[in-house]
Coordinates of C-alpha atoms in Angstrom, one line a residue:
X1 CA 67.1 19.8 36.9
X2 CA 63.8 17.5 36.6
X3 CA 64.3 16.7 40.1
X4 CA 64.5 20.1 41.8
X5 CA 61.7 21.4 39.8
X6 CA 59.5 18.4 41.4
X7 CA 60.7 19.4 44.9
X8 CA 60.1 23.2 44.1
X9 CA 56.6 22.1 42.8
X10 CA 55.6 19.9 45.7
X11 CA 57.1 22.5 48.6
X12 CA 54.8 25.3 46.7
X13 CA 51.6 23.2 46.6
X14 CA 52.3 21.9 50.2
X15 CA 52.0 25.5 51.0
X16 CA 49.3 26.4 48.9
X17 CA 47.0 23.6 50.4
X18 CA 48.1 24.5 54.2
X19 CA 47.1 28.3 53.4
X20 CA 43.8 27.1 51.8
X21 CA 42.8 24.5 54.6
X22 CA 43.6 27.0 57.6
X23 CA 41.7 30.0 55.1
X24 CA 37.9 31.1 55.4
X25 CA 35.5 28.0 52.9
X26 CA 35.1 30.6 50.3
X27 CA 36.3 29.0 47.4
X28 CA 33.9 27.6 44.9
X29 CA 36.0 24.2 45.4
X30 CA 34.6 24.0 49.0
X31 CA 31.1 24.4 47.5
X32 CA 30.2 20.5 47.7
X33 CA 26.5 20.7 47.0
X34 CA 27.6 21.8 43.6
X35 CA 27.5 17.7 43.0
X36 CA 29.5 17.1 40.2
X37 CA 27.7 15.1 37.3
X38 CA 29.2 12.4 34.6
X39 CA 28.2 13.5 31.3
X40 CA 26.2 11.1 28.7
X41 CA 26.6 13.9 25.8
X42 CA 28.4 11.9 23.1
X43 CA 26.2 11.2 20.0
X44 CA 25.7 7.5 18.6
X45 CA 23.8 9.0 16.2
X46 CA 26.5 10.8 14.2
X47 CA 30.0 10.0 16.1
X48 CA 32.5 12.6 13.7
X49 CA 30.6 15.4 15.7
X50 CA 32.7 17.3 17.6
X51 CA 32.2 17.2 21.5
X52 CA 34.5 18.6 24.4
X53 CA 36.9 15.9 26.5
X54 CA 37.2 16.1 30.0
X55 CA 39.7 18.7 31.1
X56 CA 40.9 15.8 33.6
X57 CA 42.0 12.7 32.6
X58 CA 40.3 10.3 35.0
X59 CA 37.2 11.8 34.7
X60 CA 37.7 11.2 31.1
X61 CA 38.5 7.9 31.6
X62 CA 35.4 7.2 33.7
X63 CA 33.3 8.6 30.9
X64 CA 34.8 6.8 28.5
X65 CA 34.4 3.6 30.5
X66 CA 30.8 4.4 30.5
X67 CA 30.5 5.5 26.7
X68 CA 31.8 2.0 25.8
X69 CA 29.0 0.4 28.0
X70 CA 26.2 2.3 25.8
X71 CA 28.5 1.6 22.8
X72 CA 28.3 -2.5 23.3
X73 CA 24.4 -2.3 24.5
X74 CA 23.6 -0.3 21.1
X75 CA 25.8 -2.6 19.0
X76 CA 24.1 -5.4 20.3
X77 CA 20.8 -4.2 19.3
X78 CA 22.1 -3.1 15.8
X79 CA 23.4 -6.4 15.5
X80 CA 21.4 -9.0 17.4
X81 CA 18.2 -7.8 18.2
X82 CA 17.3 -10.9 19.1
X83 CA 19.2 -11.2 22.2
X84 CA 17.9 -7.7 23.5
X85 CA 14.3 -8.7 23.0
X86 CA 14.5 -12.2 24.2
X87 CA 15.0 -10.7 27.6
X88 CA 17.4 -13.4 28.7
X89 CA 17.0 -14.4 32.2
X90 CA 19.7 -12.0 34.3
X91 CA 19.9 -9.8 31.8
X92 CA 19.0 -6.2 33.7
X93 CA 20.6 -2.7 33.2
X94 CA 19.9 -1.7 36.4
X95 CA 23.7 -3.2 37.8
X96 CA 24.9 -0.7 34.7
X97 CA 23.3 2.1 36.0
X98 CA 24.3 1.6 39.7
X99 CA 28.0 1.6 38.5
X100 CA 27.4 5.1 36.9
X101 CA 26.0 6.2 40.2
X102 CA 29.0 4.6 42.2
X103 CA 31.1 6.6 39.7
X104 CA 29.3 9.9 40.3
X105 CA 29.0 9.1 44.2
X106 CA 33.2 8.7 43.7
X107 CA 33.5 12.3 41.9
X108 CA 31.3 13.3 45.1
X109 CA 33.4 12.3 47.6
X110 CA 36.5 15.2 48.7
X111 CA 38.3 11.9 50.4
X112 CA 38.0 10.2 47.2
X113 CA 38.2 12.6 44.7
X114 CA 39.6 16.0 45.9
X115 CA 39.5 18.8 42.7
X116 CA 41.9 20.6 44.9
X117 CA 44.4 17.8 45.1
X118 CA 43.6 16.8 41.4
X119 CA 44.9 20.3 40.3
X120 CA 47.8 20.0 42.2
X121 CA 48.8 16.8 41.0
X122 CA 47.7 17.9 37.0
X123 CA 49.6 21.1 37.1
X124 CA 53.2 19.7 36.6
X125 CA 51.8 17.9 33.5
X126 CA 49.9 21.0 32.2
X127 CA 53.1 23.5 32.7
X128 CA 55.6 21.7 30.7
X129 CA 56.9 23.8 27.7
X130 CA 58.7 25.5 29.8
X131 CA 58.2 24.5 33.1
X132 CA 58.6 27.8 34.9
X133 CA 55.7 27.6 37.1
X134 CA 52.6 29.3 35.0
X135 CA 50.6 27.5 32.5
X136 CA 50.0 29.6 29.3
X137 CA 47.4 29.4 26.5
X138 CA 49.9 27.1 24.0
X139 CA 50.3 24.2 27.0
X140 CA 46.4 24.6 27.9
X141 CA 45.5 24.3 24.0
X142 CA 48.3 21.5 23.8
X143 CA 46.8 19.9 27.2
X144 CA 43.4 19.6 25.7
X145 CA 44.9 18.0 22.7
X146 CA 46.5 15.5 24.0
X147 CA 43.6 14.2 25.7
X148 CA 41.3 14.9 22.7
X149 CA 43.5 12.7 20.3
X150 CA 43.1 10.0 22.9
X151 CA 40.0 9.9 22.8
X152 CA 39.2 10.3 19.3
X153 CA 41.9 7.3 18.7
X154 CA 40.0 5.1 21.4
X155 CA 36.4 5.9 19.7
X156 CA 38.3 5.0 15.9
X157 CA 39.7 1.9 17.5
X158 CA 36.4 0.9 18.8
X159 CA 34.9 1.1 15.3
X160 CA 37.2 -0.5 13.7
X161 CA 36.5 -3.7 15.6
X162 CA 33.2 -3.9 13.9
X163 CA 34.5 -3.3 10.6
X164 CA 37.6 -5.0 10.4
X165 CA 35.3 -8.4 9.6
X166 CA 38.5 -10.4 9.1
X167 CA 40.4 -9.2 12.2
X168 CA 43.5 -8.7 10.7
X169 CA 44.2 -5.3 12.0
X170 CA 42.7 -3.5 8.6
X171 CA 39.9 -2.4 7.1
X172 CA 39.0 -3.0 3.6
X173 CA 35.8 -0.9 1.5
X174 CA 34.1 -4.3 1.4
X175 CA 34.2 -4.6 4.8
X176 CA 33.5 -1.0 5.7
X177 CA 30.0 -0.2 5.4
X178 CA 28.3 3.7 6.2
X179 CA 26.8 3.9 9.9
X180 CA 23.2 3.2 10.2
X181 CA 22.5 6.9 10.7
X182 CA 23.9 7.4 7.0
X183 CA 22.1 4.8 5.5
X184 CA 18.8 5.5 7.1
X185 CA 19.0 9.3 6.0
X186 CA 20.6 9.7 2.8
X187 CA 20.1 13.4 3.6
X188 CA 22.4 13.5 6.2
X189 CA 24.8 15.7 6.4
X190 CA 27.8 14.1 4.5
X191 CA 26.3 11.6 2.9
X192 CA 25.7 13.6 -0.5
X193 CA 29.5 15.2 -0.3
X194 CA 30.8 11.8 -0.4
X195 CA 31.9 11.1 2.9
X196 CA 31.3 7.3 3.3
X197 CA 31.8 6.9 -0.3
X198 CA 34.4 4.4 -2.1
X199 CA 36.7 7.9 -3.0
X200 CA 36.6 9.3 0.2
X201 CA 38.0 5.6 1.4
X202 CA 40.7 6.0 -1.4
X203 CA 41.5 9.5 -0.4
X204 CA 42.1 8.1 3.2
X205 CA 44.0 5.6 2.1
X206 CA 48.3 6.8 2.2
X207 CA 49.8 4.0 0.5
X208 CA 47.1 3.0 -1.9
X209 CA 46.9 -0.5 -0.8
X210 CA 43.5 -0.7 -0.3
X211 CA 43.7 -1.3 3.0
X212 CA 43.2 1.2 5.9
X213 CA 45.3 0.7 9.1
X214 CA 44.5 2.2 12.3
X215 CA 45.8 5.4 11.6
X216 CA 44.3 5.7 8.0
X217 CA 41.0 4.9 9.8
X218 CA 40.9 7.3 12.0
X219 CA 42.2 10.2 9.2
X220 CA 38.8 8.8 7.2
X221 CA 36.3 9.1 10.4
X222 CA 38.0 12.6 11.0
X223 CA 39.4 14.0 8.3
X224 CA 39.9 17.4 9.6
X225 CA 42.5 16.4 11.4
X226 CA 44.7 14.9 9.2
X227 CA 48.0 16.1 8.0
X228 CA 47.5 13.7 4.4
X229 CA 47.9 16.1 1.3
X230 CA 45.6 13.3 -0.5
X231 CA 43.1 13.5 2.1
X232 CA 42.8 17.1 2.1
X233 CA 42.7 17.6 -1.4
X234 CA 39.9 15.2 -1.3
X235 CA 38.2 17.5 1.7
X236 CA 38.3 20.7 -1.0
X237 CA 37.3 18.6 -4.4
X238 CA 34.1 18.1 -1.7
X239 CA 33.2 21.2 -1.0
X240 CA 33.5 22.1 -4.4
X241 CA 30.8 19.1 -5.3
X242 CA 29.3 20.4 -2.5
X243 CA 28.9 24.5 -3.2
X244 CA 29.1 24.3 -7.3
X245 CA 25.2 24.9 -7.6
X246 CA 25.4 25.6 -11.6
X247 CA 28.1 22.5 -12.1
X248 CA 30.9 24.4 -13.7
X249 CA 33.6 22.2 -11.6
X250 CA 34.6 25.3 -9.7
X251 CA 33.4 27.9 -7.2
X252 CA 32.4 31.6 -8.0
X253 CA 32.0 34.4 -5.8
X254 CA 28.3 34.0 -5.0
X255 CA 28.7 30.2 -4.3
X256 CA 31.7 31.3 -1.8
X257 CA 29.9 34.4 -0.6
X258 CA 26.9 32.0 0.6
X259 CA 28.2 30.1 2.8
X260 CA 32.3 29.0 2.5
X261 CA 32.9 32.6 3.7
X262 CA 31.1 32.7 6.8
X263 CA 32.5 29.3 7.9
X264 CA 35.9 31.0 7.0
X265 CA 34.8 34.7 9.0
X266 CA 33.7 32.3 12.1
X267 CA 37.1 30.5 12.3
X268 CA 39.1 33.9 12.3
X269 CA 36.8 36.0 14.4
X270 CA 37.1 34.1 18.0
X271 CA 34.8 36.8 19.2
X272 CA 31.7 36.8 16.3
X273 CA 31.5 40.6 17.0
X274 CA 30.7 41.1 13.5
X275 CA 28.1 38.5 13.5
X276 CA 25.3 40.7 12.7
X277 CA 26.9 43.1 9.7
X278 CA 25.0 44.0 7.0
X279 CA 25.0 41.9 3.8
X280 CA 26.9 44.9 2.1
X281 CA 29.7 45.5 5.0
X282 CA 30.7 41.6 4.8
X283 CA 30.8 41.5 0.8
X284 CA 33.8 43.9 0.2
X285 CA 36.3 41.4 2.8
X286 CA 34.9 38.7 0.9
X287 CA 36.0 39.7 -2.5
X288 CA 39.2 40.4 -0.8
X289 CA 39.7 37.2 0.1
X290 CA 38.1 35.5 -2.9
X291 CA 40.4 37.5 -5.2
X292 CA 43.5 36.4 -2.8
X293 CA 42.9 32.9 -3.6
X294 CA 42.1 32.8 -7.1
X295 CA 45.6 32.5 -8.5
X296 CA 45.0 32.1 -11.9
X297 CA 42.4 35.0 -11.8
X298 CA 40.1 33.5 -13.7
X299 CA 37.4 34.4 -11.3
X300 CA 36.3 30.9 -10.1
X301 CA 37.9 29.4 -7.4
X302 CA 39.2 25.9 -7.9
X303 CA 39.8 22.5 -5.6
X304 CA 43.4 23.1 -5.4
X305 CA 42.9 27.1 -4.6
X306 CA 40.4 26.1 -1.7
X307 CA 43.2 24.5 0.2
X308 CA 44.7 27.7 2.3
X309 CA 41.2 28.0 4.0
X310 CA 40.3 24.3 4.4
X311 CA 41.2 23.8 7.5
X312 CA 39.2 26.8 8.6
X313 CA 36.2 25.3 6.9
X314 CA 36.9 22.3 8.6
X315 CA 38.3 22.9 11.9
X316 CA 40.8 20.7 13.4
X317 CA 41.0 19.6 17.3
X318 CA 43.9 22.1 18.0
X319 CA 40.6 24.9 17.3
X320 CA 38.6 23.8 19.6
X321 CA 41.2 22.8 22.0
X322 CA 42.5 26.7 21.9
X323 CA 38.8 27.8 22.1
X324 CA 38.5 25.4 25.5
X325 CA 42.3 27.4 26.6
X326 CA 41.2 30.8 26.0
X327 CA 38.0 30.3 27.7
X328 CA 40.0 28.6 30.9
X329 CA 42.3 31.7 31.0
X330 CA 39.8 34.2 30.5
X331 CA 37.8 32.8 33.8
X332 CA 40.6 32.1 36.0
X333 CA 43.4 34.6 35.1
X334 CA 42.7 36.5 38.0
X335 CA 45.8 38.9 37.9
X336 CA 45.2 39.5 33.8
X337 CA 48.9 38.4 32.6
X338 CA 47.7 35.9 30.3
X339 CA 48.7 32.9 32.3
X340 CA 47.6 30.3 34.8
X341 CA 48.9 30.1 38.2
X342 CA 48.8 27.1 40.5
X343 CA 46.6 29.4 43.2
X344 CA 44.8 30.6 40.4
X345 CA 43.8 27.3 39.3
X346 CA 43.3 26.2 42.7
X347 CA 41.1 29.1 43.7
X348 CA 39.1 28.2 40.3
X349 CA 38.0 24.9 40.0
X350 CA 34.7 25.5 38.0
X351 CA 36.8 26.6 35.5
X352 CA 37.9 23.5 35.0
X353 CA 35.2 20.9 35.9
X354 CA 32.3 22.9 35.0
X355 CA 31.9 20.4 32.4
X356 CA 30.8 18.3 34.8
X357 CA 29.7 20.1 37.3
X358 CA 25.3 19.9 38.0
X359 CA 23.4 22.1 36.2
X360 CA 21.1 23.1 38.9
X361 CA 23.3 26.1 39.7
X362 CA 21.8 30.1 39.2
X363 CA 25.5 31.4 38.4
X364 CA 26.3 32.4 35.0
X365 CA 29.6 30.8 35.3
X366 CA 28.4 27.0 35.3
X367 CA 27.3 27.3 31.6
X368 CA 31.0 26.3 30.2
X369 CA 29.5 22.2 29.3
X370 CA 27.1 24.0 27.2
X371 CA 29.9 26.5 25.2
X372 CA 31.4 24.2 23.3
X373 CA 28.3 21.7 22.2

């Protein structure tokens, strides 16, 4: 079955790409002076933020390359600022910056790099739950994902070589110490919840062996995403600490109402068209859902009774990933069924690189990399 579904998908994209080649240039993927752009968007400065991956993977994967260049050079001078200000003979950053233009000359080049071609080849991959020949909002949302988690995983790996003092494939609180952008600004956002804290390293750690492994590291640099009861628990006794303004150990309606349920409104309304209701229109859903999750009805929401809306608080990966989805579909659906076609990917490749694409451009539609920052 695998087999004649690869035929059936190669004989339908050979024909796609002989009707496009022998049709009129009007597609925006024969647009070349659109130059297509690496991004240089990711923040040293606080690295939990959220920020979009490349929609294709070797584009991500020539980003990444160059993120780990800035990575090491910054980590160099955090570390030994001695050998960046000695100016050692040979030592230039002008070879670094011609590989980022060889990279961006590569994207450039249709022989090289053909967004047409890349499409083809991607759309297999994307269309796999079922395979039937569309790609639906579930396996674009699950597409993004997948290449978000790699990402996040190679950014946690990466920092846990600088922590991991001992190299022996664990990190320990004494060895962990709060990024300089913590320590420098003990207002930072975080930094008073707890978040680099010895209990938030607890939390993060499963088996209570003091130790964090690489997948207990990268639950405790984003734990939003992770499926650990402990860790979650932990993420609500925060926002508690965090929202309790007259220290009662729990939250009452006004400390919900002022901020934990716009967080929570945001999150369930995709399209913010109640965004600028009145005070008095958002107050009555709010009691609603205060008085759904206080249980015991004693009028104060505890840790434990925050946990149905934590993640909506804190919004996973998969969020974002759907938001990336719907906003795909949305601009490239041109037949309105709620699905993807191979033509009407093809016949849309903005969509999908706009991330990267310059942004000289006057049309509307090139303002996807700034959506999602």
């Amino acid at each position: 079955m695998g087999k004649v579904s690869a035929i059936i998908y190669i004989a339908v994209a050979l024909l796609i790409l002989f009707l496009i080649s022998h049709s009129p240039k009007k597609h925006p993927n024969h647009s070349r002076h659109r130059r297509l752009k690496l991004r240089s968007s990711f923040s040293f400065s606080n690295p939990t933020h959220h920020e979009p991956v490349a929609f294709d993977p070797l584009v991500a994967d020539i980003e990444r390359r160059r993120e780990d260049r800035q990575w090491e050079k910054q980590y160099l001078e955090h570390t030994h600022p001695e050998f960046v200000n000695d100016h050692a003979p040979g030592h230039e950053s002008q070879p670094e910056w011609e590989d980022f233009m060889n990279a961006e000359d590569y994207l450039n080049d249709e022989d090289k790099f053909n967004v047409t071609n890349r499409l083809v080849m991607l759309f297999p991959k994307i269309d796999a739950d079922p395979a039937d020949g569309f790609v639906t909002e579930n396996e674009l949302t699950e597409w993004h994902l997948q290449q978000t988690a790699k990402e996040v995983l190679h950014r946690s790996m990466r920092e846990m070589e600088v922590h991991d003092k001992n190299h022996d494939g664990f990190v320990s609180f004494a060895e962990y110490e709060p990024p300089s952008w913590v320590k420098n600004d003990n207002n930072s956002f975080g930094y008073d919840m707890g978040w680099w804290k010895e209990e938030h390293f607890n939390a993060s750690d499963v088996n209570g062996d003091g130790l964090l492994n690489i997948t207990e590291f990268n639950d405790f640099l984003h734990p939003s995403d992770s499926k650990s009861p402990k860790l979650l628990h932990w993420l609500c006794k925060e926002e508690v600490r965090e929202r309790d303004t007259d220290r009662d150990g729990k939250v009452n309606f006004d400390e919900f109402f002022h901020g934990l349920f716009d967080l929570v409104r945001n999150y369930d309304e995709e399209d913010h068209n109640s965004s600028h209701l009145s005070h008095d229109s958002l107050e009555s859903p709010a009691r609603r859902l205060f008085s759904q999750l206080d249980k015991d009805g004693d009028r104060l929401l505890s840790e434990e009774e925050l946990l149905p809306i934590i993640g909506k608080i804190h919004p996973s990966e998969r969020y974002y990933a759907k938001q990336q989805a719907d906003y795909i579909i949305s601009q490239a659906d041109s037949d309105k069924d709620g699905r993807l076609s191979l033509l009407e990917m093809i016949e849309n490749p903005y969509v999908f690189y706009s991330a990267i694409f310059s942004e000289d451009e006057d049309d509307d539609d090139y303002e996807y990399h700034d959506e999602f920052r």
